[in-house]
XYZ file of C-alpha atoms in Angstrom:
302
model
C -32.741 32.502 5.995
C -32.127 30.602 9.224
C -29.347 28.214 10.200
C -31.869 25.502 10.990
C -33.151 25.675 7.405
C -29.627 25.085 6.146
C -29.217 22.255 8.660
C -32.402 20.576 7.440
C -31.394 21.048 3.806
C -27.977 19.445 4.361
C -29.513 16.552 6.314
C -31.991 15.819 3.505
C -29.171 15.880 0.941
C -27.013 13.491 2.983
C -29.892 11.100 3.656
C -31.468 11.506 0.159
C -34.812 11.238 1.916
C -36.996 13.573 4.020
C -38.184 10.866 6.401
C -34.668 9.645 7.222
C -33.457 13.230 7.596
C -36.276 13.983 10.031
C -35.448 10.869 12.071
C -31.783 11.908 12.210
C -32.793 15.386 13.385
C -35.390 13.977 15.853
C -38.094 16.052 14.183
C -41.392 15.419 12.412
C -41.044 14.968 8.662
C -43.645 17.643 7.704
C -41.733 20.262 9.692
C -38.460 19.475 7.928
C -40.158 19.559 4.543
C -41.851 22.874 5.304
C -38.611 24.538 6.400
C -36.739 23.366 3.292
C -39.547 24.675 1.062
C -39.407 27.987 2.930
C -35.671 28.168 2.210
C -36.356 27.505 -1.473
C -38.984 30.253 -1.542
C -36.584 32.719 0.058
C -33.898 31.872 -2.505
C -36.346 31.849 -5.387
C -34.968 28.558 -6.718
C -35.689 24.828 -6.171
C -32.785 23.182 -4.377
C -34.056 19.607 -4.395
C -35.567 17.353 -7.020
C -38.330 15.356 -5.353
C -39.572 13.550 -8.470
C -37.603 10.312 -8.033
C -37.552 7.640 -5.346
C -34.614 9.439 -3.757
C -34.304 13.172 -3.214
C -31.508 14.635 -5.329
C -29.947 18.055 -5.769
C -30.904 20.423 -8.544
C -28.180 22.386 -10.315
C -28.819 25.297 -7.952
C -28.771 22.930 -4.973
C -25.351 21.610 -6.061
C -24.020 25.171 -6.083
C -25.606 26.101 -2.734
C -24.618 22.967 -0.769
C -20.937 23.898 -0.090
C -21.979 27.304 1.249
C -24.650 25.742 3.455
C -22.094 23.364 4.935
C -19.607 26.194 5.398
C -22.227 28.314 7.220
C -23.066 25.441 9.573
C -19.375 24.782 10.226
C -18.810 28.464 10.975
C -21.704 28.524 13.440
C -20.345 25.385 15.109
C -16.937 27.060 15.303
C -18.465 30.055 17.083
C -20.002 27.769 19.692
C -16.794 25.788 20.128
C -14.715 28.932 20.559
C -17.074 30.294 23.183
C -16.972 26.957 25.009
C -13.178 27.009 25.043
C -13.212 30.302 26.948
C -15.378 28.702 29.623
C -13.183 25.603 29.842
C -15.600 23.328 27.960
C -15.080 21.211 24.889
C -18.178 20.191 22.960
C -19.238 19.205 19.471
C -18.479 16.110 17.454
C -15.452 14.579 15.772
C -15.606 12.213 12.802
C -12.761 9.706 12.599
C -12.074 7.255 9.774
C -10.088 4.059 10.274
C -8.795 1.718 7.596
C -9.981 -1.846 8.164
C -7.662 -3.844 10.409
C -5.673 -0.835 11.596
C -6.942 -0.955 15.181
C -5.513 -4.450 15.581
C -2.024 -3.449 14.486
C 0.754 -2.188 16.717
C -1.160 0.832 17.973
C -4.377 1.068 19.952
C -6.585 3.772 18.469
C -9.577 2.631 20.501
C -7.798 3.387 23.791
C -6.915 6.900 22.606
C -10.554 7.534 21.676
C -11.771 6.129 24.996
C -9.352 8.286 26.999
C -10.387 11.349 24.994
C -14.053 10.585 25.683
C -13.357 10.228 29.413
C -11.658 13.644 29.421
C -14.277 15.328 27.204
C -17.619 13.517 27.671
C -19.574 16.246 25.843
C -17.763 15.557 22.572
C -19.464 13.008 20.327
C -17.090 10.728 18.435
C -18.196 9.008 15.227
C -15.850 6.195 14.153
C -16.169 4.542 10.753
C -14.159 1.933 8.859
C -13.771 2.213 5.089
C -11.292 1.951 2.254
C -8.468 4.460 2.135
C -9.633 6.006 -1.139
C -13.143 6.675 0.133
C -11.885 8.066 3.434
C -9.479 10.390 1.653
C -12.345 11.727 -0.483
C -14.520 12.167 2.635
C -11.678 14.008 4.378
C -11.383 16.445 1.489
C -15.169 17.011 1.439
C -15.159 17.787 5.156
C -17.161 14.661 6.035
C -14.274 13.329 8.150
C -12.015 15.297 10.489
C -9.223 12.755 10.913
C -8.432 9.470 9.188
C -5.944 6.668 9.645
C -5.509 5.317 6.138
C -3.154 3.588 3.750
C -1.076 5.616 1.301
C -0.561 4.396 -2.234
C 1.893 7.184 -3.128
C 5.050 8.385 -1.414
C 3.982 12.034 -1.481
C 1.011 13.199 0.647
C -2.159 13.657 -1.387
C -2.922 17.320 -2.274
C -4.796 19.250 0.412
C -3.997 16.929 3.303
C -1.223 16.558 5.851
C 0.046 13.219 7.086
C 2.017 11.648 9.908
C 3.414 8.278 8.905
C 2.809 5.620 11.561
C 3.608 2.408 9.669
C 6.122 1.897 6.851
C 6.768 -1.784 6.148
C 7.960 -3.953 3.298
C 5.258 -5.821 1.414
C 5.734 -9.574 1.436
C 4.439 -12.619 -0.381
C 2.918 -15.041 2.142
C 3.132 -18.696 1.068
C 2.792 -22.226 2.371
C 5.931 -24.231 3.235
C 7.062 -26.123 0.182
C 5.885 -23.463 -2.275
C 8.114 -23.300 -5.346
C 8.766 -19.614 -4.619
C 10.863 -20.740 -1.633
C 13.448 -22.380 -3.916
C 16.395 -22.126 -3.347
C 16.091 -22.922 0.347
C 17.827 -19.792 1.677
C 15.744 -17.409 -0.410
C 14.370 -14.346 1.417
C 12.914 -12.317 -1.447
C 10.955 -12.741 -4.675
C 10.844 -10.425 -7.716
C 7.389 -9.077 -8.494
C 7.558 -10.626 -11.970
C 7.568 -14.134 -10.446
C 4.073 -13.516 -9.087
C 2.746 -12.910 -12.609
C 1.029 -16.283 -13.052
C 0.209 -17.022 -9.413
C -3.288 -16.569 -7.935
C -2.939 -13.620 -5.561
C -4.847 -12.906 -2.366
C -5.034 -9.169 -1.743
C -6.685 -6.345 0.104
C -9.492 -4.769 -1.958
C -9.210 -1.885 -4.390
C -9.200 1.451 -2.609
C -6.755 0.341 0.086
C -3.232 1.710 0.218
C -1.532 -1.699 -0.096
C -3.642 -2.631 -3.115
C -2.856 0.728 -4.714
C 0.875 0.104 -4.270
C 0.570 -3.402 -5.754
C -1.529 -2.317 -8.740
C 0.732 0.611 -9.565
C 3.899 -1.513 -9.351
C 2.368 -4.203 -11.558
C 1.335 -1.636 -14.156
C 4.821 -0.131 -14.219
C 6.406 -3.586 -14.559
C 3.998 -4.716 -17.261
C 2.628 -7.440 -14.978
C -1.090 -8.196 -14.967
C -1.849 -9.603 -11.498
C -4.249 -12.530 -11.090
C -6.320 -11.458 -8.086
C -8.067 -14.629 -6.954
C -9.444 -13.423 -3.603
C -9.959 -10.086 -1.866
C -10.690 -9.377 1.793
C -10.465 -6.279 3.978
C -9.091 -8.077 7.047
C -5.455 -9.257 6.824
C -6.256 -12.239 9.054
C -8.745 -13.508 6.460
C -6.082 -13.253 3.756
C -3.716 -15.340 5.880
C -6.398 -17.989 6.401
C -6.966 -18.195 2.653
C -3.252 -18.898 2.183
C -3.426 -21.629 4.822
C -6.133 -23.317 2.728
C -3.844 -23.265 -0.299
C -5.877 -20.770 -2.318
C -3.022 -18.532 -3.414
C -0.196 -16.200 -2.445
C -1.132 -13.269 -0.201
C 0.434 -9.838 -0.598
C 0.564 -8.123 2.784
C 2.651 -5.824 4.952
C 5.343 -7.828 6.733
C 3.919 -10.396 9.142
C 5.394 -10.693 12.603
C 7.476 -13.905 12.808
C 5.274 -15.327 15.557
C 2.144 -14.737 13.451
C 3.636 -16.499 10.427
C 4.867 -19.348 12.640
C 1.467 -19.743 14.296
C -0.119 -20.378 10.903
C 2.813 -22.409 9.595
C 3.512 -19.917 6.801
C 6.612 -18.434 5.213
C 7.157 -14.902 3.911
C 9.305 -13.509 1.107
C 9.989 -9.808 0.711
C 8.779 -8.566 -2.669
C 11.726 -7.144 -4.605
C 12.467 -5.649 -7.997
C 10.832 -3.329 -7.141
C 10.685 -3.269 -3.348
C 7.159 -2.363 -2.279
C 6.141 -0.595 0.932
C 2.918 -0.703 2.929
C 2.330 2.666 4.550
C -0.375 3.816 6.967
C -0.620 7.461 7.996
C -2.646 9.654 10.300
C -4.227 12.154 7.911
C -6.069 15.473 8.228
C -6.849 18.480 6.042
C -3.896 20.826 5.621
C -6.007 23.791 6.723
C -6.635 22.004 10.018
C -9.602 20.195 11.624
C -12.984 21.924 11.501
C -13.305 22.546 15.247
C -11.379 22.680 18.528
C -12.498 19.199 19.620
C -11.072 17.633 16.462
C -7.871 19.605 16.962
C -7.441 18.308 20.520
C -8.108 14.715 19.451
C -5.667 15.069 16.548
C -2.958 16.219 18.962
C -3.617 13.183 21.162
C -3.491 10.785 18.239
C -0.287 12.327 16.905
C 1.352 11.948 20.312
C 0.089 8.378 20.804
C 0.965 7.107 17.326
C 4.310 8.824 17.397
C 5.295 8.715 13.726
C 6.316 5.044 13.430
């Protein structure tokens, strides 16, 4: 059994296709297929089901996959450790970013760019996704670090967090909305949003998780009229009179620029929280560890 056979096997599983796996590995498809079949012969069991349009794992393949990934990670760790002794930092780091986070009050892109300038041999893969999917990918070892929204106050099992944003959730409305009565009102109970069309971040985001959980506990069934991943789109939908947006607190100048008003959601008070997140047992390699340290210093636990 060779490491390259395990590498080819994992690539085929992740791509669900031999041709795409070969392209990712910059190899000819017949060579990848031959090496995976050789691995199956050595193990005496089929690892992949090739009968459908997509390649899928057999029961044995499901059991073998975690060990294959662990073996590849261990080999990568050996190389990284050796490089550290010679003053080099190589490898790749996979970073997840919740949609819209890079435009908030911290500049993740600059941290990544500075890290790349200091360590040009480290490949950085940056993806945007929902918080739920990124958390699952983090636990599976498919991400090293993620900046994501938290739906619960306690850190999810198996991961460590550094809170960087903790803000009240607000209802964003047009001037003249009935929720603004009386005139000096600054907050609105969640129950008063029961029959209003709501504009929200999609399911799987931390803010949406907080809203859905609070509604369930209060016996309120929210009317979600529109969903969008970018907060700016939600604000624009409010401007067009399409509903009430539920968002982390807007900066006064942002609300004023759009001619909008905000009311803190009360009874209960809801919080929007974004955290830098990584596996409790630490990043998979030295490069990810160095980048994590830089991000923790730059984001500074807001």
